[in-house]
């Protein structure tokens, strides 16, 4: 979609890199309310040649998204906040929709040329590009990762990874490799990162993780054997913790927190 013709009211997900544009409004109590812009026209004028993407949500609702080339400075009407941080400002439904919109924009920016022959790609559908030279088709990629809560008696294993944005402790996680089952991935990642063996691996749930294009698949497992030997290039700390001595844990936006809360409520 290249133009801005009159259309039905819709939500507009506008990003500068990973910064999402939010509308600020004062409530009757004088508090500030934040929301994703909504209307028949884009909240900002898209740049020349900007692609406005149609994004179909799992709810069958159509929203729109586009990228801008410059950060919008905060005003009385607008605020830009990073996608992770937007969880604290907008509704859960809006946050999930923002995640999909961001993944579509990220894919668009990283699929401009055919990986097979190098020719510029052409947009054919909202989620498919095609090479006009070799007919190679490109879809938004999904990188699958496992995340596992490991129980040992009345304790669980919590770790701090170098890439965590904060001082919190979370769960062992890692990307699925070619040829693995998800359960094999759990066993390999736990062994590689902690030196432990686990058993009784059971599925917990999953969560889209748009940072930028992931799917986190959660599992519960029981400690089997071994002593903790951290993979130093991945983890900076790790230990088993009981309910009485829990460290800082992840924010509620993540499946890691959902899994830890589940364990806390059942112990």
PDB file of C-alpha atoms in Angstrom:
ATOM      1  CA  UNK A   1       0.000   0.000   0.000  1.00  0.00           C
ATOM      2  CA  UNK A   2       1.820   3.130  -1.186  1.00  0.00           C
ATOM      3  CA  UNK A   3      -0.735   5.913  -0.802  1.00  0.00           C
ATOM      4  CA  UNK A   4      -2.926   7.429   1.913  1.00  0.00           C
ATOM      5  CA  UNK A   5      -6.384   7.302   0.292  1.00  0.00           C
ATOM      6  CA  UNK A   6      -9.466   7.758   2.466  1.00  0.00           C
ATOM      7  CA  UNK A   7     -10.265   4.594   4.369  1.00  0.00           C
ATOM      8  CA  UNK A   8     -12.025   3.211   7.408  1.00  0.00           C
ATOM      9  CA  UNK A   9     -10.663   4.245  10.828  1.00  0.00           C
ATOM     10  CA  UNK A  10      -7.741   2.070  11.888  1.00  0.00           C
ATOM     11  CA  UNK A  11      -4.883   1.949  14.341  1.00  0.00           C
ATOM     12  CA  UNK A  12      -1.583   3.334  13.069  1.00  0.00           C
ATOM     13  CA  UNK A  13       1.634   1.736  14.301  1.00  0.00           C
ATOM     14  CA  UNK A  14       4.397   4.197  13.483  1.00  0.00           C
ATOM     15  CA  UNK A  15       8.000   3.241  14.265  1.00  0.00           C
ATOM     16  CA  UNK A  16      11.385   4.898  14.208  1.00  0.00           C
ATOM     17  CA  UNK A  17      13.644   1.857  14.506  1.00  0.00           C
ATOM     18  CA  UNK A  18      12.134   0.146  17.614  1.00  0.00           C
ATOM     19  CA  UNK A  19      10.506   3.335  18.940  1.00  0.00           C
ATOM     20  CA  UNK A  20       6.694   3.320  18.768  1.00  0.00           C
ATOM     21  CA  UNK A  21       4.625   6.486  18.411  1.00  0.00           C
ATOM     22  CA  UNK A  22       1.949   6.916  21.106  1.00  0.00           C
ATOM     23  CA  UNK A  23      -0.768   9.521  21.454  1.00  0.00           C
ATOM     24  CA  UNK A  24      -1.050  11.347  24.780  1.00  0.00           C
ATOM     25  CA  UNK A  25      -4.411  12.504  26.125  1.00  0.00           C
ATOM     26  CA  UNK A  26      -5.435  13.995  29.455  1.00  0.00           C
ATOM     27  CA  UNK A  27      -8.245  12.306  31.363  1.00  0.00           C
ATOM     28  CA  UNK A  28     -10.890  14.171  33.361  1.00  0.00           C
ATOM     29  CA  UNK A  29      -8.731  13.553  36.446  1.00  0.00           C
ATOM     30  CA  UNK A  30      -5.788  15.246  34.801  1.00  0.00           C
ATOM     31  CA  UNK A  31      -3.845  12.029  34.279  1.00  0.00           C
ATOM     32  CA  UNK A  32      -2.072  11.184  31.024  1.00  0.00           C
ATOM     33  CA  UNK A  33      -3.490   8.314  28.980  1.00  0.00           C
ATOM     34  CA  UNK A  34      -1.442   6.726  26.195  1.00  0.00           C
ATOM     35  CA  UNK A  35      -2.761   4.898  23.154  1.00  0.00           C
ATOM     36  CA  UNK A  36      -1.868   3.865  19.613  1.00  0.00           C
ATOM     37  CA  UNK A  37      -3.052   6.559  17.155  1.00  0.00           C
ATOM     38  CA  UNK A  38      -6.439   5.806  15.596  1.00  0.00           C
ATOM     39  CA  UNK A  39      -8.198   7.396  12.648  1.00  0.00           C
ATOM     40  CA  UNK A  40      -8.822   7.444   8.922  1.00  0.00           C
ATOM     41  CA  UNK A  41      -5.521   9.173   8.130  1.00  0.00           C
ATOM     42  CA  UNK A  42      -1.944   8.545   9.294  1.00  0.00           C
ATOM     43  CA  UNK A  43      -1.048  10.509  12.443  1.00  0.00           C
ATOM     44  CA  UNK A  44       2.088  11.798  10.685  1.00  0.00           C
ATOM     45  CA  UNK A  45       2.715  12.408   7.024  1.00  0.00           C
ATOM     46  CA  UNK A  46       4.587   9.389   5.639  1.00  0.00           C
ATOM     47  CA  UNK A  47       7.771  10.206   3.775  1.00  0.00           C
ATOM     48  CA  UNK A  48       8.013  10.118   0.007  1.00  0.00           C
ATOM     49  CA  UNK A  49       8.000   6.514  -1.195  1.00  0.00           C
ATOM     50  CA  UNK A  50       7.142   5.209   2.271  1.00  0.00           C
ATOM     51  CA  UNK A  51       5.348   1.864   2.279  1.00  0.00           C
ATOM     52  CA  UNK A  52       2.265   1.751   4.491  1.00  0.00           C
ATOM     53  CA  UNK A  53       1.797  -1.886   5.434  1.00  0.00           C
ATOM     54  CA  UNK A  54      -1.507  -3.622   6.007  1.00  0.00           C
ATOM     55  CA  UNK A  55      -1.087  -5.835   9.066  1.00  0.00           C
ATOM     56  CA  UNK A  56      -3.714  -8.510   9.683  1.00  0.00           C
ATOM     57  CA  UNK A  57      -3.917  -9.407  13.361  1.00  0.00           C
ATOM     58  CA  UNK A  58      -4.868 -12.860  14.712  1.00  0.00           C
ATOM     59  CA  UNK A  59      -8.215 -11.257  15.671  1.00  0.00           C
ATOM     60  CA  UNK A  60      -8.874 -10.626  11.925  1.00  0.00           C
ATOM     61  CA  UNK A  61      -8.600  -6.871  12.557  1.00  0.00           C
ATOM     62  CA  UNK A  62      -6.610  -4.901   9.978  1.00  0.00           C
ATOM     63  CA  UNK A  63      -4.226  -2.212  11.202  1.00  0.00           C
ATOM     64  CA  UNK A  64      -1.538  -0.222   9.434  1.00  0.00           C
ATOM     65  CA  UNK A  65       2.146   0.326  10.055  1.00  0.00           C
ATOM     66  CA  UNK A  66       4.949   2.383   8.573  1.00  0.00           C
ATOM     67  CA  UNK A  67       8.455   3.483   9.475  1.00  0.00           C
ATOM     68  CA  UNK A  68       9.685   7.053   9.765  1.00  0.00           C
ATOM     69  CA  UNK A  69      13.218   8.332   9.313  1.00  0.00           C
ATOM     70  CA  UNK A  70      13.452  10.615  12.332  1.00  0.00           C
ATOM     71  CA  UNK A  71      12.581  10.304  16.018  1.00  0.00           C
ATOM     72  CA  UNK A  72       9.553  12.355  17.085  1.00  0.00           C
ATOM     73  CA  UNK A  73      10.454  14.595  20.016  1.00  0.00           C
ATOM     74  CA  UNK A  74       7.995  14.341  22.925  1.00  0.00           C
ATOM     75  CA  UNK A  75       5.237  16.961  22.915  1.00  0.00           C
ATOM     76  CA  UNK A  76       1.923  17.434  24.714  1.00  0.00           C
ATOM     77  CA  UNK A  77       0.361  15.207  22.046  1.00  0.00           C
ATOM     78  CA  UNK A  78       3.003  12.591  21.155  1.00  0.00           C
ATOM     79  CA  UNK A  79       5.525  10.295  22.790  1.00  0.00           C
ATOM     80  CA  UNK A  80       7.836   7.682  21.283  1.00  0.00           C
ATOM     81  CA  UNK A  81       8.769   4.710  23.478  1.00  0.00           C
ATOM     82  CA  UNK A  82      10.679   1.525  22.693  1.00  0.00           C
ATOM     83  CA  UNK A  83       8.598  -1.549  21.942  1.00  0.00           C
ATOM     84  CA  UNK A  84       9.511  -3.338  25.194  1.00  0.00           C
ATOM     85  CA  UNK A  85       8.672  -0.242  27.204  1.00  0.00           C
ATOM     86  CA  UNK A  86       5.328   0.215  25.447  1.00  0.00           C
ATOM     87  CA  UNK A  87       4.003  -2.696  27.529  1.00  0.00           C
ATOM     88  CA  UNK A  88       3.816  -0.272  30.463  1.00  0.00           C
ATOM     89  CA  UNK A  89       1.858   2.338  28.496  1.00  0.00           C
ATOM     90  CA  UNK A  90      -0.736   0.620  26.328  1.00  0.00           C
ATOM     91  CA  UNK A  91      -3.181  -2.263  26.552  1.00  0.00           C
ATOM     92  CA  UNK A  92      -2.043  -5.865  26.141  1.00  0.00           C
ATOM     93  CA  UNK A  93      -3.922  -6.129  22.837  1.00  0.00           C
ATOM     94  CA  UNK A  94      -2.192  -3.008  21.533  1.00  0.00           C
ATOM     95  CA  UNK A  95       1.193  -4.297  22.690  1.00  0.00           C
ATOM     96  CA  UNK A  96       0.670  -7.602  20.857  1.00  0.00           C
ATOM     97  CA  UNK A  97      -0.452  -5.783  17.720  1.00  0.00           C
ATOM     98  CA  UNK A  98       2.570  -3.490  17.943  1.00  0.00           C
ATOM     99  CA  UNK A  99       4.780  -6.572  18.115  1.00  0.00           C
ATOM    100  CA  UNK A 100       3.422  -7.953  14.849  1.00  0.00           C
ATOM    101  CA  UNK A 101       3.552  -4.555  13.159  1.00  0.00           C
ATOM    102  CA  UNK A 102       7.197  -4.144  14.162  1.00  0.00           C
ATOM    103  CA  UNK A 103       8.085  -7.597  12.838  1.00  0.00           C
ATOM    104  CA  UNK A 104       6.517  -6.763   9.457  1.00  0.00           C
ATOM    105  CA  UNK A 105       8.486  -3.504   9.245  1.00  0.00           C
ATOM    106  CA  UNK A 106      11.715  -5.243  10.290  1.00  0.00           C
ATOM    107  CA  UNK A 107      11.173  -7.933   7.656  1.00  0.00           C
ATOM    108  CA  UNK A 108      10.462  -5.324   4.988  1.00  0.00           C
ATOM    109  CA  UNK A 109      13.678  -3.451   5.790  1.00  0.00           C
ATOM    110  CA  UNK A 110      15.762  -6.644   5.768  1.00  0.00           C
ATOM    111  CA  UNK A 111      14.358  -8.282   2.620  1.00  0.00           C
ATOM    112  CA  UNK A 112      14.864  -5.614  -0.008  1.00  0.00           C
ATOM    113  CA  UNK A 113      17.172  -7.829  -2.047  1.00  0.00           C
ATOM    114  CA  UNK A 114      16.909 -11.471  -3.020  1.00  0.00           C
ATOM    115  CA  UNK A 115      19.265 -13.627  -0.905  1.00  0.00           C
ATOM    116  CA  UNK A 116      19.654 -16.047  -3.834  1.00  0.00           C
ATOM    117  CA  UNK A 117      20.631 -13.713  -6.674  1.00  0.00           C
ATOM    118  CA  UNK A 118      20.800 -10.191  -5.225  1.00  0.00           C
ATOM    119  CA  UNK A 119      18.038  -8.596  -7.301  1.00  0.00           C
ATOM    120  CA  UNK A 120      15.633  -6.079  -5.682  1.00  0.00           C
ATOM    121  CA  UNK A 121      12.511  -7.880  -4.445  1.00  0.00           C
ATOM    122  CA  UNK A 122       8.905  -7.012  -5.185  1.00  0.00           C
ATOM    123  CA  UNK A 123       6.043  -6.941  -2.685  1.00  0.00           C
ATOM    124  CA  UNK A 124       3.335  -9.383  -3.770  1.00  0.00           C
ATOM    125  CA  UNK A 125       1.173  -9.748  -0.636  1.00  0.00           C
ATOM    126  CA  UNK A 126       1.338  -8.191   2.858  1.00  0.00           C
ATOM    127  CA  UNK A 127       3.562 -11.093   3.982  1.00  0.00           C
ATOM    128  CA  UNK A 128       5.313 -12.198   0.790  1.00  0.00           C
ATOM    129  CA  UNK A 129       7.956 -10.751  -1.502  1.00  0.00           C
ATOM    130  CA  UNK A 130       9.178 -12.290  -4.720  1.00  0.00           C
ATOM    131  CA  UNK A 131      12.323 -11.946  -6.760  1.00  0.00           C
ATOM    132  CA  UNK A 132      11.458 -10.862 -10.326  1.00  0.00           C
ATOM    133  CA  UNK A 133      14.589 -12.589 -11.609  1.00  0.00           C
ATOM    134  CA  UNK A 134      14.698 -16.051 -10.011  1.00  0.00           C
ATOM    135  CA  UNK A 135      11.169 -16.183  -8.500  1.00  0.00           C
ATOM    136  CA  UNK A 136      12.528 -16.786  -4.957  1.00  0.00           C
ATOM    137  CA  UNK A 137       9.800 -16.082  -2.389  1.00  0.00           C
ATOM    138  CA  UNK A 138      10.489 -14.399   0.968  1.00  0.00           C
ATOM    139  CA  UNK A 139       8.201 -14.477   4.005  1.00  0.00           C
ATOM    140  CA  UNK A 140       8.632 -12.915   7.462  1.00  0.00           C
ATOM    141  CA  UNK A 141      10.992 -15.282   9.326  1.00  0.00           C
ATOM    142  CA  UNK A 142      10.346 -16.740  12.767  1.00  0.00           C
ATOM    143  CA  UNK A 143      13.277 -17.772  14.968  1.00  0.00           C
ATOM    144  CA  UNK A 144      12.146 -20.449  17.433  1.00  0.00           C
ATOM    145  CA  UNK A 145      13.696 -20.573  20.888  1.00  0.00           C
ATOM    146  CA  UNK A 146      13.012 -22.696  23.956  1.00  0.00           C
ATOM    147  CA  UNK A 147      12.830 -21.406  27.514  1.00  0.00           C
ATOM    148  CA  UNK A 148      12.790 -23.822  30.432  1.00  0.00           C
ATOM    149  CA  UNK A 149      11.952 -23.697  34.119  1.00  0.00           C
ATOM    150  CA  UNK A 150      14.050 -26.323  35.926  1.00  0.00           C
ATOM    151  CA  UNK A 151      12.770 -27.632  39.268  1.00  0.00           C
ATOM    152  CA  UNK A 152      14.895 -29.264  41.964  1.00  0.00           C
ATOM    153  CA  UNK A 153      12.803 -30.112  44.996  1.00  0.00           C
ATOM    154  CA  UNK A 154      11.456 -26.830  46.369  1.00  0.00           C
ATOM    155  CA  UNK A 155      13.824 -24.740  44.231  1.00  0.00           C
ATOM    156  CA  UNK A 156      14.112 -23.516  40.631  1.00  0.00           C
ATOM    157  CA  UNK A 157      17.145 -22.575  38.571  1.00  0.00           C
ATOM    158  CA  UNK A 158      17.443 -18.859  37.813  1.00  0.00           C
ATOM    159  CA  UNK A 159      20.207 -17.328  35.713  1.00  0.00           C
ATOM    160  CA  UNK A 160      21.423 -13.921  34.622  1.00  0.00           C
ATOM    161  CA  UNK A 161      22.487 -13.680  30.995  1.00  0.00           C
ATOM    162  CA  UNK A 162      24.854 -11.070  29.631  1.00  0.00           C
ATOM    163  CA  UNK A 163      22.197  -9.881  27.165  1.00  0.00           C
ATOM    164  CA  UNK A 164      19.534  -9.240  29.833  1.00  0.00           C
ATOM    165  CA  UNK A 165      18.478  -5.594  29.925  1.00  0.00           C
ATOM    166  CA  UNK A 166      18.574  -5.233  33.689  1.00  0.00           C
ATOM    167  CA  UNK A 167      19.654  -6.931  36.899  1.00  0.00           C
ATOM    168  CA  UNK A 168      16.864  -9.516  36.961  1.00  0.00           C
ATOM    169  CA  UNK A 169      17.347 -13.290  36.889  1.00  0.00           C
ATOM    170  CA  UNK A 170      15.409 -15.400  34.381  1.00  0.00           C
ATOM    171  CA  UNK A 171      15.281 -18.884  32.898  1.00  0.00           C
ATOM    172  CA  UNK A 172      17.620 -20.831  30.647  1.00  0.00           C
ATOM    173  CA  UNK A 173      16.755 -20.211  26.995  1.00  0.00           C
ATOM    174  CA  UNK A 174      18.254 -20.802  23.569  1.00  0.00           C
ATOM    175  CA  UNK A 175      17.526 -21.134  19.880  1.00  0.00           C
ATOM    176  CA  UNK A 176      16.362 -24.296  18.177  1.00  0.00           C
ATOM    177  CA  UNK A 177      18.935 -25.825  15.832  1.00  0.00           C
ATOM    178  CA  UNK A 178      18.319 -27.604  12.543  1.00  0.00           C
ATOM    179  CA  UNK A 179      17.317 -31.238  13.000  1.00  0.00           C
ATOM    180  CA  UNK A 180      16.352 -30.934  16.674  1.00  0.00           C
ATOM    181  CA  UNK A 181      13.073 -31.555  18.402  1.00  0.00           C
ATOM    182  CA  UNK A 182      12.089 -28.924  20.927  1.00  0.00           C
ATOM    183  CA  UNK A 183      12.768 -31.365  23.767  1.00  0.00           C
ATOM    184  CA  UNK A 184      16.238 -32.117  22.420  1.00  0.00           C
ATOM    185  CA  UNK A 185      16.866 -28.391  22.268  1.00  0.00           C
ATOM    186  CA  UNK A 186      15.909 -28.083  25.943  1.00  0.00           C
ATOM    187  CA  UNK A 187      18.369 -30.808  26.916  1.00  0.00           C
ATOM    188  CA  UNK A 188      21.194 -29.375  24.797  1.00  0.00           C
ATOM    189  CA  UNK A 189      20.757 -25.761  25.887  1.00  0.00           C
ATOM    190  CA  UNK A 190      20.579 -26.669  29.582  1.00  0.00           C
ATOM    191  CA  UNK A 191      23.709 -28.811  29.292  1.00  0.00           C
ATOM    192  CA  UNK A 192      25.621 -26.211  27.280  1.00  0.00           C
ATOM    193  CA  UNK A 193      24.726 -23.266  29.498  1.00  0.00           C
ATOM    194  CA  UNK A 194      24.701 -24.873  32.964  1.00  0.00           C
ATOM    195  CA  UNK A 195      26.258 -28.356  32.753  1.00  0.00           C
ATOM    196  CA  UNK A 196      23.064 -29.922  34.145  1.00  0.00           C
ATOM    197  CA  UNK A 197      20.965 -32.825  32.919  1.00  0.00           C
ATOM    198  CA  UNK A 198      17.174 -32.554  33.048  1.00  0.00           C
ATOM    199  CA  UNK A 199      14.280 -34.992  32.737  1.00  0.00           C
ATOM    200  CA  UNK A 200      10.455 -35.048  32.652  1.00  0.00           C
ATOM    201  CA  UNK A 201      10.321 -32.274  30.030  1.00  0.00           C
ATOM    202  CA  UNK A 202       6.750 -31.044  29.542  1.00  0.00           C
ATOM    203  CA  UNK A 203       5.273 -28.269  27.418  1.00  0.00           C
ATOM    204  CA  UNK A 204       4.083 -25.102  29.198  1.00  0.00           C
ATOM    205  CA  UNK A 205       3.086 -22.565  26.546  1.00  0.00           C
ATOM    206  CA  UNK A 206       4.465 -20.170  23.952  1.00  0.00           C
ATOM    207  CA  UNK A 207       4.719 -16.479  23.206  1.00  0.00           C
ATOM    208  CA  UNK A 208       5.545 -14.376  20.147  1.00  0.00           C
ATOM    209  CA  UNK A 209       8.708 -12.437  20.984  1.00  0.00           C
ATOM    210  CA  UNK A 210       9.118  -9.548  18.513  1.00  0.00           C
ATOM    211  CA  UNK A 211      12.735  -8.651  19.352  1.00  0.00           C
ATOM    212  CA  UNK A 212      12.830  -8.805  16.423  1.00  0.00           C
ATOM    213  CA  UNK A 213      11.209 -12.024  15.116  1.00  0.00           C
ATOM    214  CA  UNK A 214      11.082 -14.772  17.710  1.00  0.00           C
ATOM    215  CA  UNK A 215       8.768 -17.393  19.126  1.00  0.00           C
ATOM    216  CA  UNK A 216       9.491 -18.481  22.700  1.00  0.00           C
ATOM    217  CA  UNK A 217       8.325 -22.015  23.527  1.00  0.00           C
ATOM    218  CA  UNK A 218       8.188 -22.714  27.250  1.00  0.00           C
ATOM    219  CA  UNK A 219       8.882 -26.020  29.009  1.00  0.00           C
ATOM    220  CA  UNK A 220       8.971 -27.315  32.576  1.00  0.00           C
ATOM    221  CA  UNK A 221      11.706 -29.827  33.453  1.00  0.00           C
ATOM    222  CA  UNK A 222      13.078 -31.558  36.539  1.00  0.00           C
ATOM    223  CA  UNK A 223      16.717 -31.564  37.564  1.00  0.00           C
ATOM    224  CA  UNK A 224      18.338 -34.963  37.006  1.00  0.00           C
ATOM    225  CA  UNK A 225      22.054 -34.635  37.744  1.00  0.00           C
ATOM    226  CA  UNK A 226      25.183 -32.488  37.556  1.00  0.00           C
ATOM    227  CA  UNK A 227      26.800 -29.464  39.153  1.00  0.00           C
ATOM    228  CA  UNK A 228      26.265 -25.937  37.819  1.00  0.00           C
ATOM    229  CA  UNK A 229      29.042 -24.952  35.408  1.00  0.00           C
ATOM    230  CA  UNK A 230      28.022 -21.741  33.693  1.00  0.00           C
ATOM    231  CA  UNK A 231      28.774 -21.049  30.058  1.00  0.00           C
ATOM    232  CA  UNK A 232      30.682 -17.823  30.751  1.00  0.00           C
ATOM    233  CA  UNK A 233      30.125 -16.225  27.362  1.00  0.00           C
ATOM    234  CA  UNK A 234      26.344 -16.567  27.823  1.00  0.00           C
ATOM    235  CA  UNK A 235      25.643 -16.393  31.579  1.00  0.00           C
ATOM    236  CA  UNK A 236      27.113 -14.214  34.315  1.00  0.00           C
ATOM    237  CA  UNK A 237      25.371 -15.922  37.253  1.00  0.00           C
ATOM    238  CA  UNK A 238      23.071 -18.830  38.087  1.00  0.00           C
ATOM    239  CA  UNK A 239      21.837 -20.805  41.093  1.00  0.00           C
ATOM    240  CA  UNK A 240      18.848 -22.669  42.511  1.00  0.00           C
ATOM    241  CA  UNK A 241      16.440 -20.476  44.482  1.00  0.00           C
ATOM    242  CA  UNK A 242      13.532 -21.193  46.817  1.00  0.00           C
ATOM    243  CA  UNK A 243      10.440 -19.030  47.260  1.00  0.00           C
ATOM    244  CA  UNK A 244      12.014 -17.469  50.341  1.00  0.00           C
ATOM    245  CA  UNK A 245      15.167 -16.126  48.661  1.00  0.00           C
ATOM    246  CA  UNK A 246      14.063 -15.149  45.154  1.00  0.00           C
ATOM    247  CA  UNK A 247      16.157 -12.537  43.325  1.00  0.00           C
ATOM    248  CA  UNK A 248      14.666  -9.888  41.050  1.00  0.00           C
ATOM    249  CA  UNK A 249      12.663 -11.651  38.326  1.00  0.00           C
ATOM    250  CA  UNK A 250      11.544 -10.611  34.799  1.00  0.00           C
ATOM    251  CA  UNK A 251       8.729  -8.168  34.114  1.00  0.00           C
ATOM    252  CA  UNK A 252       5.252  -9.488  33.453  1.00  0.00           C
ATOM    253  CA  UNK A 253       5.437  -9.024  29.674  1.00  0.00           C
ATOM    254  CA  UNK A 254       7.541 -12.198  29.263  1.00  0.00           C
ATOM    255  CA  UNK A 255       6.644 -15.878  29.268  1.00  0.00           C
ATOM    256  CA  UNK A 256       9.562 -16.333  31.691  1.00  0.00           C
ATOM    257  CA  UNK A 257       7.654 -14.329  34.303  1.00  0.00           C
ATOM    258  CA  UNK A 258       4.456 -16.244  33.571  1.00  0.00           C
ATOM    259  CA  UNK A 259       6.266 -19.534  34.148  1.00  0.00           C
ATOM    260  CA  UNK A 260       7.918 -18.327  37.371  1.00  0.00           C
ATOM    261  CA  UNK A 261       4.579 -16.989  38.668  1.00  0.00           C
ATOM    262  CA  UNK A 262       2.996 -20.372  37.849  1.00  0.00           C
ATOM    263  CA  UNK A 263       5.686 -22.138  39.900  1.00  0.00           C
ATOM    264  CA  UNK A 264       5.323 -19.672  42.790  1.00  0.00           C
ATOM    265  CA  UNK A 265       1.554 -20.192  42.922  1.00  0.00           C
ATOM    266  CA  UNK A 266       1.952 -23.971  42.970  1.00  0.00           C
ATOM    267  CA  UNK A 267       4.628 -24.201  45.675  1.00  0.00           C
TER     268      UNK A 267
END
